[in-house]
PDB file of C-alpha atoms in Angstrom:
ATOM      1  CA  ASP A 266      10.761  44.337 -27.840  1.00  0.00           C
ATOM      2  CA  MET A 267      12.023  43.197 -24.443  1.00  0.00           C
ATOM      3  CA  SER A 268      10.807  39.704 -23.526  1.00  0.00           C
ATOM      4  CA  HIS A 269       9.412  40.853 -20.158  1.00  0.00           C
ATOM      5  CA  PRO A 270       7.385  44.087 -19.812  1.00  0.00           C
ATOM      6  CA  GLN A 271       9.181  45.032 -16.568  1.00  0.00           C
ATOM      7  CA  MET A 272      12.703  44.684 -17.958  1.00  0.00           C
ATOM      8  CA  PRO A 273      14.610  47.980 -18.350  1.00  0.00           C
ATOM      9  CA  LYS A 274      13.935  49.792 -21.639  1.00  0.00           C
ATOM     10  CA  VAL A 275      17.402  51.376 -21.870  1.00  0.00           C
ATOM     11  CA  ILE A 276      20.744  49.599 -21.383  1.00  0.00           C
ATOM     12  CA  GLU A 277      23.870  51.766 -21.289  1.00  0.00           C
ATOM     13  CA  ASP A 278      27.282  50.331 -22.227  1.00  0.00           C
ATOM     14  CA  ALA A 279      25.653  47.112 -23.421  1.00  0.00           C
ATOM     15  CA  LYS A 280      27.603  43.856 -23.500  1.00  0.00           C
ATOM     16  CA  ILE A 281      25.510  41.626 -25.725  1.00  0.00           C
ATOM     17  CA  ALA A 282      25.371  37.834 -25.758  1.00  0.00           C
ATOM     18  CA  ILE A 283      24.111  36.790 -29.209  1.00  0.00           C
ATOM     19  CA  LEU A 284      22.585  33.330 -28.936  1.00  0.00           C
ATOM     20  CA  THR A 285      21.096  30.853 -31.404  1.00  0.00           C
ATOM     21  CA  CYS A 286      20.324  28.302 -28.680  1.00  0.00           C
ATOM     22  CA  PRO A 287      16.886  28.329 -26.993  1.00  0.00           C
ATOM     23  CA  PHE A 288      16.324  28.941 -23.285  1.00  0.00           C
ATOM     24  CA  GLU A 289      14.711  25.581 -22.614  1.00  0.00           C
ATOM     25  CA  PRO A 290      15.691  22.167 -21.244  1.00  0.00           C
ATOM     26  CA  PRO A 291      17.126  19.660 -23.745  1.00  0.00           C
ATOM     27  CA  LYS A 292      14.586  17.458 -25.478  1.00  0.00           C
ATOM     28  CA  PRO A 293      14.991  13.893 -26.740  1.00  0.00           C
ATOM     29  CA  LYS A 294      15.096  13.590 -30.524  1.00  0.00           C
ATOM     30  CA  THR A 295      12.718  10.627 -30.438  1.00  0.00           C
ATOM     31  CA  LYS A 296       9.043  10.507 -29.517  1.00  0.00           C
ATOM     32  CA  HIS A 297       8.629  10.220 -25.789  1.00  0.00           C
ATOM     33  CA  LYS A 298       6.028  10.265 -23.069  1.00  0.00           C
ATOM     34  CA  VAL A 299       6.497  11.155 -19.420  1.00  0.00           C
ATOM     35  CA  ASP A 300       4.019   9.813 -16.868  1.00  0.00           C
ATOM     36  CA  ILE A 301       3.891  11.727 -13.585  1.00  0.00           C
ATOM     37  CA  ASP A 302       1.690  10.051 -10.988  1.00  0.00           C
ATOM     38  CA  THR A 303       2.937  11.576  -7.745  1.00  0.00           C
ATOM     39  CA  VAL A 304       3.601  15.043  -6.392  1.00  0.00           C
ATOM     40  CA  GLU A 305       7.198  14.064  -5.604  1.00  0.00           C
ATOM     41  CA  LYS A 306       7.896  13.205  -9.240  1.00  0.00           C
ATOM     42  CA  TYR A 307       6.405  16.510 -10.436  1.00  0.00           C
ATOM     43  CA  GLU A 308       8.479  18.475  -7.920  1.00  0.00           C
ATOM     44  CA  LYS A 309      11.610  16.624  -8.964  1.00  0.00           C
ATOM     45  CA  LEU A 310      10.919  17.373 -12.643  1.00  0.00           C
ATOM     46  CA  HIS A 311      10.266  21.030 -11.838  1.00  0.00           C
ATOM     47  CA  GLU A 312      13.459  21.217  -9.785  1.00  0.00           C
ATOM     48  CA  THR A 313      15.485  19.711 -12.629  1.00  0.00           C
ATOM     49  CA  GLU A 314      13.974  22.190 -15.091  1.00  0.00           C
ATOM     50  CA  GLN A 315      14.760  25.074 -12.734  1.00  0.00           C
ATOM     51  CA  LYS A 316      18.369  23.878 -12.486  1.00  0.00           C
ATOM     52  CA  TYR A 317      18.726  23.890 -16.281  1.00  0.00           C
ATOM     53  CA  PHE A 318      17.446  27.482 -16.467  1.00  0.00           C
ATOM     54  CA  ALA A 319      19.593  28.588 -13.527  1.00  0.00           C
ATOM     55  CA  ASP A 320      22.734  27.107 -15.152  1.00  0.00           C
ATOM     56  CA  MET A 321      21.973  28.849 -18.461  1.00  0.00           C
ATOM     57  CA  ILE A 322      21.479  32.221 -16.773  1.00  0.00           C
ATOM     58  CA  LYS A 323      24.604  31.736 -14.630  1.00  0.00           C
ATOM     59  CA  GLN A 324      26.693  31.076 -17.747  1.00  0.00           C
ATOM     60  CA  CYS A 325      25.350  34.280 -19.302  1.00  0.00           C
ATOM     61  CA  LYS A 326      26.036  36.307 -16.147  1.00  0.00           C
ATOM     62  CA  ASP A 327      29.533  34.805 -15.726  1.00  0.00           C
ATOM     63  CA  SER A 328      30.477  35.916 -19.241  1.00  0.00           C
ATOM     64  CA  GLY A 329      29.790  39.542 -18.257  1.00  0.00           C
ATOM     65  CA  ALA A 330      26.765  39.992 -20.510  1.00  0.00           C
ATOM     66  CA  ASN A 331      24.112  42.518 -19.483  1.00  0.00           C
ATOM     67  CA  LEU A 332      21.820  41.899 -22.482  1.00  0.00           C
ATOM     68  CA  ILE A 333      20.716  38.683 -24.203  1.00  0.00           C
ATOM     69  CA  ILE A 334      19.664  38.625 -27.856  1.00  0.00           C
ATOM     70  CA  CYS A 335      18.256  35.226 -28.801  1.00  0.00           C
ATOM     71  CA  GLN A 336      17.073  33.842 -32.123  1.00  0.00           C
ATOM     72  CA  TRP A 337      14.464  31.676 -30.397  1.00  0.00           C
ATOM     73  CA  GLY A 338      11.731  32.239 -27.835  1.00  0.00           C
ATOM     74  CA  PHE A 339      11.895  31.742 -24.065  1.00  0.00           C
ATOM     75  CA  ASP A 340       9.930  29.457 -21.844  1.00  0.00           C
ATOM     76  CA  ASP A 341       7.774  31.452 -19.379  1.00  0.00           C
ATOM     77  CA  GLU A 342       9.834  30.089 -16.502  1.00  0.00           C
ATOM     78  CA  ALA A 343      13.084  31.164 -18.182  1.00  0.00           C
ATOM     79  CA  ASN A 344      11.644  34.602 -18.921  1.00  0.00           C
ATOM     80  CA  HIS A 345      10.707  35.064 -15.260  1.00  0.00           C
ATOM     81  CA  LEU A 346      14.156  33.942 -14.067  1.00  0.00           C
ATOM     82  CA  LEU A 347      15.878  36.313 -16.521  1.00  0.00           C
ATOM     83  CA  TYR A 348      13.863  39.202 -15.119  1.00  0.00           C
ATOM     84  CA  LYS A 349      14.512  38.060 -11.534  1.00  0.00           C
ATOM     85  CA  ASN A 350      18.269  37.934 -12.210  1.00  0.00           C
ATOM     86  CA  GLU A 351      18.222  41.443 -13.777  1.00  0.00           C
ATOM     87  CA  LEU A 352      19.299  40.169 -17.189  1.00  0.00           C
ATOM     88  CA  PRO A 353      17.317  41.924 -19.969  1.00  0.00           C
ATOM     89  CA  ALA A 354      16.600  39.805 -23.016  1.00  0.00           C
ATOM     90  CA  ILE A 355      15.246  40.156 -26.558  1.00  0.00           C
ATOM     91  CA  ARG A 356      13.731  37.090 -28.215  1.00  0.00           C
ATOM     92  CA  TRP A 357      12.590  36.005 -31.683  1.00  0.00           C
ATOM     93  CA  VAL A 358      15.304  37.918 -33.555  1.00  0.00           C
ATOM     94  CA  GLY A 359      15.537  36.748 -37.181  1.00  0.00           C
ATOM     95  CA  GLY A 360      18.609  35.018 -38.585  1.00  0.00           C
ATOM     96  CA  VAL A 361      19.546  37.904 -40.911  1.00  0.00           C
ATOM     97  CA  GLU A 362      19.171  40.453 -38.100  1.00  0.00           C
ATOM     98  CA  ILE A 363      21.272  38.263 -35.779  1.00  0.00           C
ATOM     99  CA  GLU A 364      24.118  38.274 -38.316  1.00  0.00           C
ATOM    100  CA  LEU A 365      23.906  42.041 -38.846  1.00  0.00           C
ATOM    101  CA  ILE A 366      23.895  42.676 -35.084  1.00  0.00           C
ATOM    102  CA  ALA A 367      26.955  40.437 -34.672  1.00  0.00           C
ATOM    103  CA  MET A 368      28.814  42.290 -37.446  1.00  0.00           C
ATOM    104  CA  ALA A 369      27.904  45.729 -36.082  1.00  0.00           C
ATOM    105  CA  THR A 370      28.668  45.041 -32.426  1.00  0.00           C
ATOM    106  CA  GLY A 371      31.770  42.913 -33.005  1.00  0.00           C
ATOM    107  CA  GLY A 372      30.222  39.931 -31.237  1.00  0.00           C
ATOM    108  CA  ARG A 373      30.195  36.244 -32.090  1.00  0.00           C
ATOM    109  CA  ILE A 374      27.065  34.176 -32.621  1.00  0.00           C
ATOM    110  CA  VAL A 375      27.074  31.488 -29.909  1.00  0.00           C
ATOM    111  CA  PRO A 376      25.248  28.210 -30.659  1.00  0.00           C
ATOM    112  CA  ARG A 377      25.711  26.653 -27.158  1.00  0.00           C
ATOM    113  CA  PHE A 378      25.718  28.131 -23.671  1.00  0.00           C
ATOM    114  CA  VAL A 379      28.949  26.343 -22.717  1.00  0.00           C
ATOM    115  CA  GLU A 380      30.793  28.235 -25.469  1.00  0.00           C
ATOM    116  CA  LEU A 381      29.747  31.667 -24.170  1.00  0.00           C
ATOM    117  CA  SER A 382      32.682  33.795 -22.980  1.00  0.00           C
ATOM    118  CA  GLU A 383      33.555  37.454 -22.550  1.00  0.00           C
ATOM    119  CA  ASP A 384      35.530  37.700 -25.809  1.00  0.00           C
ATOM    120  CA  LYS A 385      32.431  36.647 -27.793  1.00  0.00           C
ATOM    121  CA  LEU A 386      30.211  39.451 -26.488  1.00  0.00           C
ATOM    122  CA  GLY A 387      29.136  42.312 -28.748  1.00  0.00           C
ATOM    123  CA  LYS A 388      29.456  45.875 -27.514  1.00  0.00           C
ATOM    124  CA  ALA A 389      27.211  48.906 -28.017  1.00  0.00           C
ATOM    125  CA  GLY A 390      26.970  52.305 -26.346  1.00  0.00           C
ATOM    126  CA  LYS A 391      23.219  52.122 -25.837  1.00  0.00           C
ATOM    127  CA  VAL A 392      20.371  49.717 -26.519  1.00  0.00           C
ATOM    128  CA  LYS A 393      16.857  51.052 -26.050  1.00  0.00           C
ATOM    129  CA  GLU A 394      13.259  50.188 -26.796  1.00  0.00           C
ATOM    130  CA  VAL A 395      11.363  52.878 -28.694  1.00  0.00           C
ATOM    131  CA  SER A 396       7.566  53.150 -28.950  1.00  0.00           C
ATOM    132  CA  PHE A 397       5.759  54.850 -31.821  1.00  0.00           C
ATOM    133  CA  GLY A 398       2.581  56.875 -31.493  1.00  0.00           C
ATOM    134  CA  THR A 399      -0.586  55.199 -30.331  1.00  0.00           C
ATOM    135  CA  THR A 400      -0.159  52.010 -32.368  1.00  0.00           C
ATOM    136  CA  LYS A 401       1.873  50.259 -29.636  1.00  0.00           C
ATOM    137  CA  ASP A 402       4.578  49.438 -32.182  1.00  0.00           C
ATOM    138  CA  ASN A 403       7.933  48.902 -30.473  1.00  0.00           C
ATOM    139  CA  MET A 404      11.416  48.739 -31.936  1.00  0.00           C
ATOM    140  CA  ILE A 405      14.835  47.977 -30.468  1.00  0.00           C
ATOM    141  CA  VAL A 406      17.485  50.582 -31.344  1.00  0.00           C
ATOM    142  CA  ILE A 407      21.185  49.688 -31.016  1.00  0.00           C
ATOM    143  CA  GLU A 408      23.414  52.781 -30.985  1.00  0.00           C
ATOM    144  CA  ASP A 409      27.167  53.471 -30.942  1.00  0.00           C
ATOM    145  CA  CYS A 410      28.122  50.038 -32.236  1.00  0.00           C
ATOM    146  CA  ALA A 411      31.767  49.030 -32.085  1.00  0.00           C
ATOM    147  CA  ASN A 412      32.379  48.050 -35.719  1.00  0.00           C
ATOM    148  CA  SER A 413      29.807  49.870 -37.809  1.00  0.00           C
ATOM    149  CA  LYS A 414      29.043  53.333 -39.127  1.00  0.00           C
ATOM    150  CA  ALA A 415      25.854  52.136 -40.773  1.00  0.00           C
ATOM    151  CA  VAL A 416      22.502  53.728 -39.961  1.00  0.00           C
ATOM    152  CA  THR A 417      18.933  52.524 -40.214  1.00  0.00           C
ATOM    153  CA  ILE A 418      16.315  54.685 -41.921  1.00  0.00           C
ATOM    154  CA  LEU A 419      12.846  54.084 -40.502  1.00  0.00           C
ATOM    155  CA  VAL A 420      10.064  54.977 -42.944  1.00  0.00           C
ATOM    156  CA  ARG A 421       6.492  55.401 -41.665  1.00  0.00           C
ATOM    157  CA  GLY A 422       3.466  56.562 -43.628  1.00  0.00           C
ATOM    158  CA  GLY A 423      -0.292  56.555 -43.797  1.00  0.00           C
ATOM    159  CA  ASN A 424      -0.525  53.885 -46.489  1.00  0.00           C
ATOM    160  CA  ARG A 425       1.583  51.532 -48.581  1.00  0.00           C
ATOM    161  CA  MET A 426       1.713  53.864 -51.599  1.00  0.00           C
ATOM    162  CA  ILE A 427       3.350  56.649 -49.562  1.00  0.00           C
ATOM    163  CA  LEU A 428       5.839  54.167 -48.076  1.00  0.00           C
ATOM    164  CA  GLU A 429       6.839  52.786 -51.486  1.00  0.00           C
ATOM    165  CA  GLU A 430       7.218  56.269 -52.951  1.00  0.00           C
ATOM    166  CA  THR A 431       9.390  57.327 -49.999  1.00  0.00           C
ATOM    167  CA  LYS A 432      11.531  54.205 -50.366  1.00  0.00           C
ATOM    168  CA  ARG A 433      12.033  54.922 -54.078  1.00  0.00           C
ATOM    169  CA  SER A 434      13.028  58.529 -53.315  1.00  0.00           C
ATOM    170  CA  LEU A 435      15.510  57.373 -50.656  1.00  0.00           C
ATOM    171  CA  HIS A 436      16.942  54.802 -53.053  1.00  0.00           C
ATOM    172  CA  ASP A 437      17.438  57.480 -55.726  1.00  0.00           C
ATOM    173  CA  ALA A 438      19.150  59.788 -53.222  1.00  0.00           C
ATOM    174  CA  LEU A 439      21.467  56.992 -52.039  1.00  0.00           C
ATOM    175  CA  CYS A 440      22.348  56.149 -55.655  1.00  0.00           C
ATOM    176  CA  VAL A 441      23.269  59.798 -56.275  1.00  0.00           C
ATOM    177  CA  ALA A 442      25.512  59.757 -53.198  1.00  0.00           C
ATOM    178  CA  ARG A 443      27.097  56.497 -54.403  1.00  0.00           C
ATOM    179  CA  ASN A 444      27.760  58.006 -57.848  1.00  0.00           C
ATOM    180  CA  LEU A 445      29.432  61.038 -56.257  1.00  0.00           C
ATOM    181  CA  VAL A 446      31.688  58.741 -54.237  1.00  0.00           C
ATOM    182  CA  LYS A 447      32.666  56.843 -57.396  1.00  0.00           C
ATOM    183  CA  ASP A 448      33.150  60.028 -59.473  1.00  0.00           C
ATOM    184  CA  ASN A 449      32.652  63.484 -57.956  1.00  0.00           C
ATOM    185  CA  SER A 450      32.312  65.237 -61.329  1.00  0.00           C
ATOM    186  CA  ILE A 451      28.981  67.002 -61.858  1.00  0.00           C
ATOM    187  CA  VAL A 452      26.972  68.658 -64.626  1.00  0.00           C
ATOM    188  CA  TYR A 453      24.285  71.264 -64.062  1.00  0.00           C
ATOM    189  CA  GLY A 454      20.666  70.188 -64.238  1.00  0.00           C
ATOM    190  CA  GLY A 455      17.427  71.788 -65.341  1.00  0.00           C
ATOM    191  CA  GLY A 456      18.009  70.482 -68.860  1.00  0.00           C
ATOM    192  CA  SER A 457      21.085  72.715 -69.299  1.00  0.00           C
ATOM    193  CA  ALA A 458      23.372  69.791 -70.154  1.00  0.00           C
ATOM    194  CA  GLU A 459      20.906  68.408 -72.732  1.00  0.00           C
ATOM    195  CA  ILE A 460      20.462  71.844 -74.331  1.00  0.00           C
ATOM    196  CA  ALA A 461      24.250  72.349 -74.525  1.00  0.00           C
ATOM    197  CA  CYS A 462      24.708  68.861 -76.016  1.00  0.00           C
ATOM    198  CA  SER A 463      21.886  69.469 -78.499  1.00  0.00           C
ATOM    199  CA  LEU A 464      23.513  72.700 -79.698  1.00  0.00           C
ATOM    200  CA  ALA A 465      26.916  70.993 -79.975  1.00  0.00           C
ATOM    201  CA  VAL A 466      25.553  68.004 -81.936  1.00  0.00           C
ATOM    202  CA  GLU A 467      23.543  70.317 -84.218  1.00  0.00           C
ATOM    203  CA  ALA A 468      26.650  72.408 -84.914  1.00  0.00           C
ATOM    204  CA  ALA A 469      28.706  69.268 -85.598  1.00  0.00           C
ATOM    205  CA  SER A 470      26.079  67.939 -88.032  1.00  0.00           C
ATOM    206  CA  ASP A 471      26.685  70.926 -90.345  1.00  0.00           C
ATOM    207  CA  LYS A 472      30.233  69.664 -90.914  1.00  0.00           C
ATOM    208  CA  VAL A 473      29.122  66.150 -91.872  1.00  0.00           C
ATOM    209  CA  LYS A 474      28.243  65.322 -95.466  1.00  0.00           C
ATOM    210  CA  GLY A 475      25.648  62.820 -96.612  1.00  0.00           C
ATOM    211  CA  VAL A 476      22.659  61.345 -94.836  1.00  0.00           C
ATOM    212  CA  GLU A 477      24.538  60.995 -91.550  1.00  0.00           C
ATOM    213  CA  GLN A 478      23.886  64.645 -90.769  1.00  0.00           C
ATOM    214  CA  TYR A 479      20.138  63.937 -90.636  1.00  0.00           C
ATOM    215  CA  ALA A 480      20.689  61.234 -88.018  1.00  0.00           C
ATOM    216  CA  MET A 481      22.780  63.684 -85.958  1.00  0.00           C
ATOM    217  CA  ARG A 482      20.091  66.371 -86.210  1.00  0.00           C
ATOM    218  CA  ALA A 483      17.449  63.834 -85.120  1.00  0.00           C
ATOM    219  CA  PHE A 484      19.590  62.992 -82.090  1.00  0.00           C
ATOM    220  CA  ALA A 485      19.939  66.711 -81.293  1.00  0.00           C
ATOM    221  CA  GLU A 486      16.130  67.066 -81.423  1.00  0.00           C
ATOM    222  CA  ALA A 487      15.729  64.015 -79.180  1.00  0.00           C
ATOM    223  CA  LEU A 488      17.947  65.661 -76.542  1.00  0.00           C
ATOM    224  CA  ASP A 489      15.492  68.564 -76.416  1.00  0.00           C
ATOM    225  CA  ALA A 490      12.816  66.195 -75.054  1.00  0.00           C
ATOM    226  CA  ILE A 491      14.218  66.477 -71.510  1.00  0.00           C
ATOM    227  CA  PRO A 492      14.025  70.292 -71.137  1.00  0.00           C
ATOM    228  CA  LEU A 493      10.666  70.256 -72.959  1.00  0.00           C
ATOM    229  CA  ALA A 494       9.281  67.760 -70.413  1.00  0.00           C
ATOM    230  CA  LEU A 495      10.720  69.775 -67.501  1.00  0.00           C
ATOM    231  CA  ALA A 496       9.050  72.971 -68.754  1.00  0.00           C
ATOM    232  CA  GLU A 497       5.733  71.233 -69.343  1.00  0.00           C
ATOM    233  CA  ASN A 498       5.729  69.545 -65.915  1.00  0.00           C
ATOM    234  CA  SER A 499       6.481  72.910 -64.283  1.00  0.00           C
ATOM    235  CA  GLY A 500       3.471  74.571 -65.907  1.00  0.00           C
ATOM    236  CA  LEU A 501       5.552  76.633 -68.348  1.00  0.00           C
ATOM    237  CA  ALA A 502       5.081  76.990 -72.090  1.00  0.00           C
ATOM    238  CA  PRO A 503       7.471  74.229 -73.245  1.00  0.00           C
ATOM    239  CA  ILE A 504       8.438  75.416 -76.726  1.00  0.00           C
ATOM    240  CA  GLU A 505       8.792  79.099 -75.777  1.00  0.00           C
ATOM    241  CA  SER A 506      10.845  78.231 -72.683  1.00  0.00           C
ATOM    242  CA  LEU A 507      13.174  75.918 -74.611  1.00  0.00           C
ATOM    243  CA  THR A 508      13.790  78.335 -77.498  1.00  0.00           C
ATOM    244  CA  ALA A 509      14.420  81.225 -75.077  1.00  0.00           C
ATOM    245  CA  VAL A 510      17.005  79.240 -73.075  1.00  0.00           C
ATOM    246  CA  LYS A 511      18.643  77.924 -76.255  1.00  0.00           C
ATOM    247  CA  ALA A 512      18.993  81.439 -77.638  1.00  0.00           C
ATOM    248  CA  GLN A 513      20.376  82.663 -74.302  1.00  0.00           C
ATOM    249  CA  GLN A 514      22.963  79.865 -74.240  1.00  0.00           C
ATOM    250  CA  VAL A 515      24.106  80.744 -77.771  1.00  0.00           C
ATOM    251  CA  GLN A 516      24.291  84.486 -77.052  1.00  0.00           C
ATOM    252  CA  GLU A 517      26.035  84.277 -73.664  1.00  0.00           C
ATOM    253  CA  GLY A 518      28.008  81.062 -74.220  1.00  0.00           C
ATOM    254  CA  ASN A 519      26.853  79.972 -70.744  1.00  0.00           C
ATOM    255  CA  GLN A 520      26.165  76.223 -70.694  1.00  0.00           C
ATOM    256  CA  ARG A 521      24.765  76.378 -67.154  1.00  0.00           C
ATOM    257  CA  LEU A 522      21.479  77.901 -68.360  1.00  0.00           C
ATOM    258  CA  GLY A 523      18.462  75.625 -68.041  1.00  0.00           C
ATOM    259  CA  ILE A 524      14.710  75.630 -67.402  1.00  0.00           C
ATOM    260  CA  ASP A 525      13.679  77.705 -64.358  1.00  0.00           C
ATOM    261  CA  CYS A 526      11.367  75.041 -62.914  1.00  0.00           C
ATOM    262  CA  LYS A 527      11.276  76.618 -59.447  1.00  0.00           C
ATOM    263  CA  ASP A 528      10.424  80.091 -60.799  1.00  0.00           C
ATOM    264  CA  GLU A 529      13.337  81.760 -59.024  1.00  0.00           C
ATOM    265  CA  GLY A 530      13.841  84.382 -61.726  1.00  0.00           C
ATOM    266  CA  THR A 531      17.123  83.008 -63.057  1.00  0.00           C
ATOM    267  CA  ASN A 532      17.978  80.282 -65.547  1.00  0.00           C
ATOM    268  CA  ASP A 533      21.478  79.811 -64.150  1.00  0.00           C
ATOM    269  CA  MET A 534      21.468  76.352 -62.564  1.00  0.00           C
ATOM    270  CA  LYS A 535      24.652  77.120 -60.632  1.00  0.00           C
ATOM    271  CA  LYS A 536      22.871  79.899 -58.739  1.00  0.00           C
ATOM    272  CA  GLN A 537      19.909  77.584 -58.106  1.00  0.00           C
ATOM    273  CA  ASN A 538      22.224  74.761 -56.900  1.00  0.00           C
ATOM    274  CA  VAL A 539      20.679  72.292 -59.348  1.00  0.00           C
ATOM    275  CA  PHE A 540      23.136  69.672 -60.550  1.00  0.00           C
ATOM    276  CA  GLU A 541      23.450  66.003 -61.474  1.00  0.00           C
ATOM    277  CA  THR A 542      26.290  63.513 -61.311  1.00  0.00           C
ATOM    278  CA  LEU A 543      28.337  63.170 -64.483  1.00  0.00           C
ATOM    279  CA  ILE A 544      28.348  59.382 -64.213  1.00  0.00           C
ATOM    280  CA  GLY A 545      24.531  59.356 -64.037  1.00  0.00           C
ATOM    281  CA  LYS A 546      24.249  61.672 -67.048  1.00  0.00           C
ATOM    282  CA  LYS A 547      26.606  59.450 -69.039  1.00  0.00           C
ATOM    283  CA  GLN A 548      24.461  56.422 -68.288  1.00  0.00           C
ATOM    284  CA  GLN A 549      21.354  58.315 -69.447  1.00  0.00           C
ATOM    285  CA  MET A 550      23.001  59.254 -72.734  1.00  0.00           C
ATOM    286  CA  MET A 551      24.233  55.714 -73.371  1.00  0.00           C
ATOM    287  CA  LEU A 552      20.761  54.133 -73.018  1.00  0.00           C
TER     288      LEU A 552
END
């Protein structure tokens, strides 16, 4: 979320400075100790620290940025000065997320303030902070990015089991979409393809002599396991359903006939809009 609670929650036409350098004064790389024994010394130290923060914020403002995304945290003083200078900021963004944001917005990751310039800023149509329910969970949403058509799917559920099941379902759906992009050929589902293949293999086995025909018939019977399982899981009588659909396929010569799992009154999978990708079905058969 935003580093300061009073910073704006929505930034339109965002110009994003993506930083991996912390908003803090430079520190010596050796062990050190500073003794302050007078008020003047403390004020001088505080003034020097303020100057560092002011220079950092000025460099960000001069680049044209209206939003800071930083991999590290901010000092309280820096956070206050960012708010005072009307420069919204997001802190503690992970390294992987920083890279993805840079790719999506077309920005460059800047390791030092002196290297920050307008051409290294990322651009987005809108950046907003979204709250969820009563749990006080906040999330930053970056929309209309310059170089990305990617989307983020946010999954929320009552427990971990529901979340994992939803993630698996989404993964399966995305794999189906990927298979259709690779090869847009389809076969009809509901066990219709397995029944048609079983009938074809069984018919071909009659033309084969010797013991090989028994292996082919065993394979044809194994293909029937899919429509049998579909019928059983749908609460239908598995054997009766399978034999009825098989007989119907033979009589009508319609290879789109499968198990009516949804009880819609028709076994034609084309009318029920039930189909699978051909590439997925090939992979199943080859296992």
